[in-house]
């Protein structure tokens, strides 16, 4: 994109990219409609019970919401790509590779977080919440409430798994000290096992460990990445500090040699 382009041309490009992204969203929603039954089975597998709706159009509304969420997930990479292409001229060359690595790492961590939530966390949480049912109190889980719960749970874990990248970004702006982060790990461990003790279906230590260990490992990975980033920064600073005296010494030696030749 040329920097001399007019404001109207920029608006035209934005409109084209938004229309293209919206078209991909519609395509994703249509694909979600075609594979609605498969997506529905995927969503209700952790629940192990049927869903209900409380209005004549409840089933239709639920299907539309499922298709919309699938369309959003399907079009999000395209929207992100178009956004980056639009702002690319304003990004420094050396920063582009960092942004690319950041996005790849974010996608991988998001996938890990959603996978962990779906296969481990969500079944455990639903089992725990289901224990509050009794002969006098029966659960009647509605479609919209269940869909909102699942989406929030999956997205929440996906965002939580971004913690290493968040700390790296903070460290890039203002340097963090790994030893201070290490002092907080006791609270992280206690909090992780406390959360695991609440949402695990059984009170045994093994299930609690399965839930708590990934949270602790994510925090440890965050500390390790911050330490590694700071080590590289320190290495560059040491080289810079050593470079200045060496260059200064060469300059002084050359100056003295030039002065001696001039006197001679």
PDB file of C-alpha atoms in Angstrom:
ATOM      1  CA  UNK A   1       0.000   0.000   0.000  1.00  0.00           C
ATOM      2  CA  UNK A   2       1.471   3.328  -1.082  1.00  0.00           C
ATOM      3  CA  UNK A   3       1.880   5.982   1.622  1.00  0.00           C
ATOM      4  CA  UNK A   4       0.751   8.642  -0.903  1.00  0.00           C
ATOM      5  CA  UNK A   5      -2.694   7.102  -1.303  1.00  0.00           C
ATOM      6  CA  UNK A   6      -5.591   9.368  -0.452  1.00  0.00           C
ATOM      7  CA  UNK A   7      -7.880   9.008   2.523  1.00  0.00           C
ATOM      8  CA  UNK A   8     -10.681   7.863   0.227  1.00  0.00           C
ATOM      9  CA  UNK A   9      -8.475   5.109  -1.194  1.00  0.00           C
ATOM     10  CA  UNK A  10      -7.688   3.912   2.318  1.00  0.00           C
ATOM     11  CA  UNK A  11     -11.400   3.818   3.130  1.00  0.00           C
ATOM     12  CA  UNK A  12     -12.043   1.896  -0.071  1.00  0.00           C
ATOM     13  CA  UNK A  13      -9.415  -0.683   0.895  1.00  0.00           C
ATOM     14  CA  UNK A  14     -10.905  -1.027   4.385  1.00  0.00           C
ATOM     15  CA  UNK A  15     -14.354  -1.559   2.872  1.00  0.00           C
ATOM     16  CA  UNK A  16     -13.042  -4.223   0.492  1.00  0.00           C
ATOM     17  CA  UNK A  17     -11.270  -6.129   3.263  1.00  0.00           C
ATOM     18  CA  UNK A  18     -14.293  -5.938   5.561  1.00  0.00           C
ATOM     19  CA  UNK A  19     -16.608  -7.164   2.808  1.00  0.00           C
ATOM     20  CA  UNK A  20     -14.240 -10.022   2.027  1.00  0.00           C
ATOM     21  CA  UNK A  21     -14.023 -10.983   5.720  1.00  0.00           C
ATOM     22  CA  UNK A  22     -17.806 -10.787   6.010  1.00  0.00           C
ATOM     23  CA  UNK A  23     -18.115 -13.064   2.982  1.00  0.00           C
ATOM     24  CA  UNK A  24     -15.818 -15.595   4.670  1.00  0.00           C
ATOM     25  CA  UNK A  25     -17.989 -15.308   7.791  1.00  0.00           C
ATOM     26  CA  UNK A  26     -21.115 -16.106   5.754  1.00  0.00           C
ATOM     27  CA  UNK A  27     -19.314 -19.022   4.127  1.00  0.00           C
ATOM     28  CA  UNK A  28     -18.275 -20.346   7.552  1.00  0.00           C
ATOM     29  CA  UNK A  29     -21.824 -19.975   8.858  1.00  0.00           C
ATOM     30  CA  UNK A  30     -23.138 -21.908   5.858  1.00  0.00           C
ATOM     31  CA  UNK A  31     -20.576 -24.653   6.458  1.00  0.00           C
ATOM     32  CA  UNK A  32     -21.675 -24.704  10.102  1.00  0.00           C
ATOM     33  CA  UNK A  33     -25.267 -25.171   8.948  1.00  0.00           C
ATOM     34  CA  UNK A  34     -24.274 -28.092   6.711  1.00  0.00           C
ATOM     35  CA  UNK A  35     -22.380 -29.809   9.532  1.00  0.00           C
ATOM     36  CA  UNK A  36     -24.776 -28.691  12.267  1.00  0.00           C
ATOM     37  CA  UNK A  37     -25.446 -32.207  13.589  1.00  0.00           C
ATOM     38  CA  UNK A  38     -21.740 -32.978  13.881  1.00  0.00           C
ATOM     39  CA  UNK A  39     -21.082 -29.680  15.657  1.00  0.00           C
ATOM     40  CA  UNK A  40     -24.031 -30.300  17.983  1.00  0.00           C
ATOM     41  CA  UNK A  41     -22.692 -33.736  18.912  1.00  0.00           C
ATOM     42  CA  UNK A  42     -19.303 -32.155  19.557  1.00  0.00           C
ATOM     43  CA  UNK A  43     -20.847 -29.583  21.899  1.00  0.00           C
ATOM     44  CA  UNK A  44     -23.057 -31.909  23.950  1.00  0.00           C
ATOM     45  CA  UNK A  45     -20.547 -34.783  24.272  1.00  0.00           C
ATOM     46  CA  UNK A  46     -19.131 -33.492  27.601  1.00  0.00           C
ATOM     47  CA  UNK A  47     -22.667 -33.092  29.015  1.00  0.00           C
ATOM     48  CA  UNK A  48     -23.894 -36.684  28.523  1.00  0.00           C
ATOM     49  CA  UNK A  49     -27.529 -35.535  28.670  1.00  0.00           C
ATOM     50  CA  UNK A  50     -30.064 -33.950  26.283  1.00  0.00           C
ATOM     51  CA  UNK A  51     -30.700 -30.240  25.914  1.00  0.00           C
ATOM     52  CA  UNK A  52     -34.072 -28.493  26.011  1.00  0.00           C
ATOM     53  CA  UNK A  53     -35.534 -25.244  24.691  1.00  0.00           C
ATOM     54  CA  UNK A  54     -38.424 -23.314  26.194  1.00  0.00           C
ATOM     55  CA  UNK A  55     -39.983 -21.612  23.166  1.00  0.00           C
ATOM     56  CA  UNK A  56     -41.387 -22.805  19.822  1.00  0.00           C
ATOM     57  CA  UNK A  57     -38.473 -21.236  17.963  1.00  0.00           C
ATOM     58  CA  UNK A  58     -35.877 -22.279  20.550  1.00  0.00           C
ATOM     59  CA  UNK A  59     -34.369 -25.033  18.423  1.00  0.00           C
ATOM     60  CA  UNK A  60     -34.088 -22.721  15.418  1.00  0.00           C
ATOM     61  CA  UNK A  61     -32.502 -19.952  17.513  1.00  0.00           C
ATOM     62  CA  UNK A  62     -29.971 -22.419  18.898  1.00  0.00           C
ATOM     63  CA  UNK A  63     -29.042 -23.637  15.404  1.00  0.00           C
ATOM     64  CA  UNK A  64     -28.575 -20.050  14.208  1.00  0.00           C
ATOM     65  CA  UNK A  65     -26.314 -19.248  17.170  1.00  0.00           C
ATOM     66  CA  UNK A  66     -24.212 -22.357  16.577  1.00  0.00           C
ATOM     67  CA  UNK A  67     -23.784 -21.412  12.919  1.00  0.00           C
ATOM     68  CA  UNK A  68     -22.881 -17.822  13.841  1.00  0.00           C
ATOM     69  CA  UNK A  69     -20.245 -18.909  16.370  1.00  0.00           C
ATOM     70  CA  UNK A  70     -18.804 -21.344  13.850  1.00  0.00           C
ATOM     71  CA  UNK A  71     -18.727 -18.594  11.229  1.00  0.00           C
ATOM     72  CA  UNK A  72     -16.885 -16.273  13.621  1.00  0.00           C
ATOM     73  CA  UNK A  73     -14.289 -18.938  14.420  1.00  0.00           C
ATOM     74  CA  UNK A  74     -13.951 -19.759  10.714  1.00  0.00           C
ATOM     75  CA  UNK A  75     -13.473 -16.136   9.596  1.00  0.00           C
ATOM     76  CA  UNK A  76     -11.319 -14.900  12.488  1.00  0.00           C
ATOM     77  CA  UNK A  77      -7.970 -15.936  10.900  1.00  0.00           C
ATOM     78  CA  UNK A  78      -8.955 -14.215   7.640  1.00  0.00           C
ATOM     79  CA  UNK A  79     -10.004 -11.054   9.470  1.00  0.00           C
ATOM     80  CA  UNK A  80      -6.722 -11.043  11.416  1.00  0.00           C
ATOM     81  CA  UNK A  81      -4.719 -11.524   8.213  1.00  0.00           C
ATOM     82  CA  UNK A  82      -6.512  -8.672   6.432  1.00  0.00           C
ATOM     83  CA  UNK A  83      -6.027  -6.400   9.430  1.00  0.00           C
ATOM     84  CA  UNK A  84      -2.286  -7.122   9.524  1.00  0.00           C
ATOM     85  CA  UNK A  85      -1.980  -6.569   5.778  1.00  0.00           C
ATOM     86  CA  UNK A  86      -3.671  -3.193   6.169  1.00  0.00           C
ATOM     87  CA  UNK A  87      -1.350  -1.967   8.928  1.00  0.00           C
ATOM     88  CA  UNK A  88       1.749  -3.664   7.469  1.00  0.00           C
ATOM     89  CA  UNK A  89       3.235  -0.467   5.955  1.00  0.00           C
ATOM     90  CA  UNK A  90       3.167   1.174   9.389  1.00  0.00           C
ATOM     91  CA  UNK A  91       5.074  -1.711  11.018  1.00  0.00           C
ATOM     92  CA  UNK A  92       8.855  -1.635  11.110  1.00  0.00           C
ATOM     93  CA  UNK A  93      10.615  -4.385   9.191  1.00  0.00           C
ATOM     94  CA  UNK A  94      12.288  -5.776  12.312  1.00  0.00           C
ATOM     95  CA  UNK A  95       8.941  -5.891  14.148  1.00  0.00           C
ATOM     96  CA  UNK A  96       7.123  -7.923  11.489  1.00  0.00           C
ATOM     97  CA  UNK A  97       8.945 -11.141  12.308  1.00  0.00           C
ATOM     98  CA  UNK A  98       8.199 -10.637  16.015  1.00  0.00           C
ATOM     99  CA  UNK A  99       4.499 -10.125  15.295  1.00  0.00           C
ATOM    100  CA  UNK A 100       4.426 -13.216  13.066  1.00  0.00           C
ATOM    101  CA  UNK A 101       6.032 -15.376  15.773  1.00  0.00           C
ATOM    102  CA  UNK A 102       3.691 -13.882  18.365  1.00  0.00           C
ATOM    103  CA  UNK A 103       0.598 -14.774  16.323  1.00  0.00           C
ATOM    104  CA  UNK A 104       1.785 -18.328  15.654  1.00  0.00           C
ATOM    105  CA  UNK A 105       2.550 -18.860  19.348  1.00  0.00           C
ATOM    106  CA  UNK A 106      -0.794 -17.319  20.321  1.00  0.00           C
ATOM    107  CA  UNK A 107      -2.648 -19.655  17.963  1.00  0.00           C
ATOM    108  CA  UNK A 108      -0.852 -22.713  19.342  1.00  0.00           C
ATOM    109  CA  UNK A 109      -1.499 -21.701  22.954  1.00  0.00           C
ATOM    110  CA  UNK A 110      -5.140 -20.940  22.179  1.00  0.00           C
ATOM    111  CA  UNK A 111      -5.521 -24.389  20.612  1.00  0.00           C
ATOM    112  CA  UNK A 112      -3.888 -26.049  23.624  1.00  0.00           C
ATOM    113  CA  UNK A 113      -6.120 -24.127  26.025  1.00  0.00           C
ATOM    114  CA  UNK A 114      -9.332 -24.964  24.184  1.00  0.00           C
ATOM    115  CA  UNK A 115      -8.284 -28.607  23.822  1.00  0.00           C
ATOM    116  CA  UNK A 116      -7.517 -28.891  27.526  1.00  0.00           C
ATOM    117  CA  UNK A 117     -10.799 -27.201  28.438  1.00  0.00           C
ATOM    118  CA  UNK A 118     -12.873 -29.446  26.177  1.00  0.00           C
ATOM    119  CA  UNK A 119     -11.282 -32.806  26.967  1.00  0.00           C
ATOM    120  CA  UNK A 120     -10.400 -32.278  30.654  1.00  0.00           C
ATOM    121  CA  UNK A 121     -11.803 -29.149  32.255  1.00  0.00           C
ATOM    122  CA  UNK A 122     -15.308 -29.001  30.809  1.00  0.00           C
ATOM    123  CA  UNK A 123     -16.322 -32.611  31.612  1.00  0.00           C
ATOM    124  CA  UNK A 124     -14.986 -32.201  35.148  1.00  0.00           C
ATOM    125  CA  UNK A 125     -16.826 -28.905  35.654  1.00  0.00           C
ATOM    126  CA  UNK A 126     -20.119 -30.278  34.300  1.00  0.00           C
ATOM    127  CA  UNK A 127     -19.806 -33.371  36.481  1.00  0.00           C
ATOM    128  CA  UNK A 128     -19.186 -31.228  39.540  1.00  0.00           C
ATOM    129  CA  UNK A 129     -22.118 -28.920  38.826  1.00  0.00           C
ATOM    130  CA  UNK A 130     -24.352 -31.910  38.140  1.00  0.00           C
ATOM    131  CA  UNK A 131     -23.733 -33.243  41.655  1.00  0.00           C
ATOM    132  CA  UNK A 132     -26.012 -30.534  43.036  1.00  0.00           C
ATOM    133  CA  UNK A 133     -29.012 -32.292  41.494  1.00  0.00           C
ATOM    134  CA  UNK A 134     -31.066 -34.521  43.777  1.00  0.00           C
ATOM    135  CA  UNK A 135     -34.371 -36.358  43.845  1.00  0.00           C
ATOM    136  CA  UNK A 136     -36.067 -33.065  44.717  1.00  0.00           C
ATOM    137  CA  UNK A 137     -34.006 -30.871  42.350  1.00  0.00           C
ATOM    138  CA  UNK A 138     -33.595 -31.905  38.727  1.00  0.00           C
ATOM    139  CA  UNK A 139     -31.587 -30.073  36.111  1.00  0.00           C
ATOM    140  CA  UNK A 140     -33.284 -28.875  32.944  1.00  0.00           C
ATOM    141  CA  UNK A 141     -30.421 -27.501  30.873  1.00  0.00           C
ATOM    142  CA  UNK A 142     -31.571 -25.129  28.153  1.00  0.00           C
ATOM    143  CA  UNK A 143     -29.840 -24.808  24.800  1.00  0.00           C
ATOM    144  CA  UNK A 144     -28.871 -21.126  24.954  1.00  0.00           C
ATOM    145  CA  UNK A 145     -27.584 -21.282  28.522  1.00  0.00           C
ATOM    146  CA  UNK A 146     -25.499 -24.357  27.766  1.00  0.00           C
ATOM    147  CA  UNK A 147     -24.040 -22.861  24.588  1.00  0.00           C
ATOM    148  CA  UNK A 148     -23.081 -19.649  26.395  1.00  0.00           C
ATOM    149  CA  UNK A 149     -21.501 -21.663  29.220  1.00  0.00           C
ATOM    150  CA  UNK A 150     -19.434 -23.800  26.831  1.00  0.00           C
ATOM    151  CA  UNK A 151     -18.271 -20.836  24.731  1.00  0.00           C
ATOM    152  CA  UNK A 152     -17.227 -18.851  27.816  1.00  0.00           C
ATOM    153  CA  UNK A 153     -15.424 -21.871  29.265  1.00  0.00           C
ATOM    154  CA  UNK A 154     -13.502 -22.716  26.088  1.00  0.00           C
ATOM    155  CA  UNK A 155     -12.609 -19.117  25.285  1.00  0.00           C
ATOM    156  CA  UNK A 156     -11.658 -18.479  28.923  1.00  0.00           C
ATOM    157  CA  UNK A 157      -9.135 -21.315  28.955  1.00  0.00           C
ATOM    158  CA  UNK A 158      -7.854 -20.261  25.541  1.00  0.00           C
ATOM    159  CA  UNK A 159      -7.244 -16.743  26.848  1.00  0.00           C
ATOM    160  CA  UNK A 160      -5.693 -18.046  30.085  1.00  0.00           C
ATOM    161  CA  UNK A 161      -3.170 -20.046  28.074  1.00  0.00           C
ATOM    162  CA  UNK A 162      -1.999 -16.719  26.584  1.00  0.00           C
ATOM    163  CA  UNK A 163      -0.361 -15.892  29.935  1.00  0.00           C
ATOM    164  CA  UNK A 164       3.208 -16.569  28.694  1.00  0.00           C
ATOM    165  CA  UNK A 165       2.749 -14.183  25.778  1.00  0.00           C
ATOM    166  CA  UNK A 166       1.117 -11.549  27.977  1.00  0.00           C
ATOM    167  CA  UNK A 167       4.051 -11.606  30.388  1.00  0.00           C
ATOM    168  CA  UNK A 168       6.493 -11.440  27.475  1.00  0.00           C
ATOM    169  CA  UNK A 169       4.728  -8.365  26.117  1.00  0.00           C
ATOM    170  CA  UNK A 170       4.769  -6.721  29.543  1.00  0.00           C
ATOM    171  CA  UNK A 171       8.447  -7.624  29.865  1.00  0.00           C
ATOM    172  CA  UNK A 172       9.123  -6.070  26.469  1.00  0.00           C
ATOM    173  CA  UNK A 173       7.572  -2.793  27.649  1.00  0.00           C
ATOM    174  CA  UNK A 174       8.907  -2.837  31.224  1.00  0.00           C
ATOM    175  CA  UNK A 175      11.367  -5.475  32.338  1.00  0.00           C
ATOM    176  CA  UNK A 176      10.020  -8.036  34.792  1.00  0.00           C
ATOM    177  CA  UNK A 177      12.197  -9.792  37.349  1.00  0.00           C
ATOM    178  CA  UNK A 178      11.838 -13.596  37.269  1.00  0.00           C
ATOM    179  CA  UNK A 179      12.687 -13.923  40.961  1.00  0.00           C
ATOM    180  CA  UNK A 180       9.690 -11.751  41.841  1.00  0.00           C
ATOM    181  CA  UNK A 181       7.485 -13.959  39.692  1.00  0.00           C
ATOM    182  CA  UNK A 182       8.961 -17.001  41.437  1.00  0.00           C
ATOM    183  CA  UNK A 183       7.890 -15.593  44.798  1.00  0.00           C
ATOM    184  CA  UNK A 184       4.286 -15.650  43.588  1.00  0.00           C
ATOM    185  CA  UNK A 185       4.353 -19.269  42.458  1.00  0.00           C
ATOM    186  CA  UNK A 186       3.356 -20.542  45.915  1.00  0.00           C
ATOM    187  CA  UNK A 187       0.138 -18.562  45.642  1.00  0.00           C
ATOM    188  CA  UNK A 188      -0.327 -19.847  42.084  1.00  0.00           C
ATOM    189  CA  UNK A 189       0.082 -23.467  43.216  1.00  0.00           C
ATOM    190  CA  UNK A 190      -2.307 -23.036  46.135  1.00  0.00           C
ATOM    191  CA  UNK A 191      -4.837 -21.268  43.921  1.00  0.00           C
ATOM    192  CA  UNK A 192      -4.536 -23.914  41.195  1.00  0.00           C
ATOM    193  CA  UNK A 193      -5.202 -26.794  43.568  1.00  0.00           C
ATOM    194  CA  UNK A 194      -8.004 -24.851  45.241  1.00  0.00           C
ATOM    195  CA  UNK A 195      -9.731 -24.370  41.888  1.00  0.00           C
ATOM    196  CA  UNK A 196      -9.085 -28.017  41.013  1.00  0.00           C
ATOM    197  CA  UNK A 197     -10.559 -29.169  44.327  1.00  0.00           C
ATOM    198  CA  UNK A 198     -13.741 -27.249  43.557  1.00  0.00           C
ATOM    199  CA  UNK A 199     -14.361 -28.359  39.984  1.00  0.00           C
ATOM    200  CA  UNK A 200     -13.010 -31.934  39.950  1.00  0.00           C
ATOM    201  CA  UNK A 201     -15.748 -34.585  40.081  1.00  0.00           C
ATOM    202  CA  UNK A 202     -14.072 -36.624  42.823  1.00  0.00           C
ATOM    203  CA  UNK A 203     -12.103 -35.476  45.856  1.00  0.00           C
ATOM    204  CA  UNK A 204      -9.111 -37.731  45.137  1.00  0.00           C
ATOM    205  CA  UNK A 205      -5.715 -36.119  44.719  1.00  0.00           C
ATOM    206  CA  UNK A 206      -5.071 -37.587  41.251  1.00  0.00           C
ATOM    207  CA  UNK A 207      -7.966 -35.779  39.561  1.00  0.00           C
ATOM    208  CA  UNK A 208      -7.089 -32.555  41.331  1.00  0.00           C
ATOM    209  CA  UNK A 209      -3.502 -32.865  40.117  1.00  0.00           C
ATOM    210  CA  UNK A 210      -4.645 -33.416  36.526  1.00  0.00           C
ATOM    211  CA  UNK A 211      -6.543 -30.128  36.697  1.00  0.00           C
ATOM    212  CA  UNK A 212      -3.962 -28.096  38.629  1.00  0.00           C
ATOM    213  CA  UNK A 213      -0.705 -29.148  36.961  1.00  0.00           C
ATOM    214  CA  UNK A 214      -1.384 -27.471  33.565  1.00  0.00           C
ATOM    215  CA  UNK A 215      -2.108 -24.160  35.296  1.00  0.00           C
ATOM    216  CA  UNK A 216       1.126 -24.377  37.287  1.00  0.00           C
ATOM    217  CA  UNK A 217       3.109 -25.422  34.209  1.00  0.00           C
ATOM    218  CA  UNK A 218       1.772 -22.491  32.202  1.00  0.00           C
ATOM    219  CA  UNK A 219       2.943 -20.117  34.927  1.00  0.00           C
ATOM    220  CA  UNK A 220       6.355 -21.818  35.113  1.00  0.00           C
ATOM    221  CA  UNK A 221       6.670 -21.584  31.336  1.00  0.00           C
ATOM    222  CA  UNK A 222       5.866 -17.888  31.575  1.00  0.00           C
ATOM    223  CA  UNK A 223       8.667 -17.346  34.094  1.00  0.00           C
ATOM    224  CA  UNK A 224      11.104 -19.330  31.945  1.00  0.00           C
ATOM    225  CA  UNK A 225      10.290 -17.300  28.851  1.00  0.00           C
ATOM    226  CA  UNK A 226      10.691 -14.022  30.742  1.00  0.00           C
ATOM    227  CA  UNK A 227      14.068 -15.198  32.072  1.00  0.00           C
ATOM    228  CA  UNK A 228      15.197 -16.243  28.598  1.00  0.00           C
ATOM    229  CA  UNK A 229      14.110 -12.932  27.085  1.00  0.00           C
ATOM    230  CA  UNK A 230      15.912 -10.972  29.799  1.00  0.00           C
ATOM    231  CA  UNK A 231      19.031 -13.081  29.279  1.00  0.00           C
ATOM    232  CA  UNK A 232      19.130 -12.124  25.627  1.00  0.00           C
ATOM    233  CA  UNK A 233      18.636  -8.467  26.537  1.00  0.00           C
ATOM    234  CA  UNK A 234      21.449  -8.670  29.109  1.00  0.00           C
ATOM    235  CA  UNK A 235      23.726 -10.321  26.550  1.00  0.00           C
ATOM    236  CA  UNK A 236      23.113  -7.528  24.058  1.00  0.00           C
ATOM    237  CA  UNK A 237      23.718  -4.893  26.729  1.00  0.00           C
ATOM    238  CA  UNK A 238      27.020  -6.525  27.753  1.00  0.00           C
ATOM    239  CA  UNK A 239      28.166  -6.572  24.150  1.00  0.00           C
ATOM    240  CA  UNK A 240      27.188  -2.941  23.799  1.00  0.00           C
ATOM    241  CA  UNK A 241      29.012  -2.015  27.005  1.00  0.00           C
ATOM    242  CA  UNK A 242      32.133  -3.851  25.840  1.00  0.00           C
ATOM    243  CA  UNK A 243      31.901  -2.317  22.402  1.00  0.00           C
ATOM    244  CA  UNK A 244      32.033   1.277  23.635  1.00  0.00           C
ATOM    245  CA  UNK A 245      35.388   1.006  25.516  1.00  0.00           C
ATOM    246  CA  UNK A 246      36.944  -0.958  22.636  1.00  0.00           C
ATOM    247  CA  UNK A 247      35.838   1.569  20.034  1.00  0.00           C
ATOM    248  CA  UNK A 248      36.865   4.427  22.299  1.00  0.00           C
ATOM    249  CA  UNK A 249      40.298   2.862  22.823  1.00  0.00           C
ATOM    250  CA  UNK A 250      40.825   2.495  19.077  1.00  0.00           C
ATOM    251  CA  UNK A 251      39.815   6.104  18.519  1.00  0.00           C
ATOM    252  CA  UNK A 252      42.222   7.327  21.218  1.00  0.00           C
ATOM    253  CA  UNK A 253      45.066   5.199  19.872  1.00  0.00           C
ATOM    254  CA  UNK A 254      44.531   6.495  16.359  1.00  0.00           C
ATOM    255  CA  UNK A 255      44.367  10.039  17.650  1.00  0.00           C
ATOM    256  CA  UNK A 256      47.629   9.632  19.607  1.00  0.00           C
ATOM    257  CA  UNK A 257      49.360   8.055  16.605  1.00  0.00           C
ATOM    258  CA  UNK A 258      48.181  10.883  14.368  1.00  0.00           C
ATOM    259  CA  UNK A 259      49.371  13.486  16.899  1.00  0.00           C
ATOM    260  CA  UNK A 260      52.813  11.812  17.213  1.00  0.00           C
ATOM    261  CA  UNK A 261      53.272  11.701  13.422  1.00  0.00           C
ATOM    262  CA  UNK A 262      52.263  15.353  13.185  1.00  0.00           C
ATOM    263  CA  UNK A 263      54.814  16.388  15.832  1.00  0.00           C
ATOM    264  CA  UNK A 264      57.537  14.296  14.206  1.00  0.00           C
TER     265      UNK A 264
END
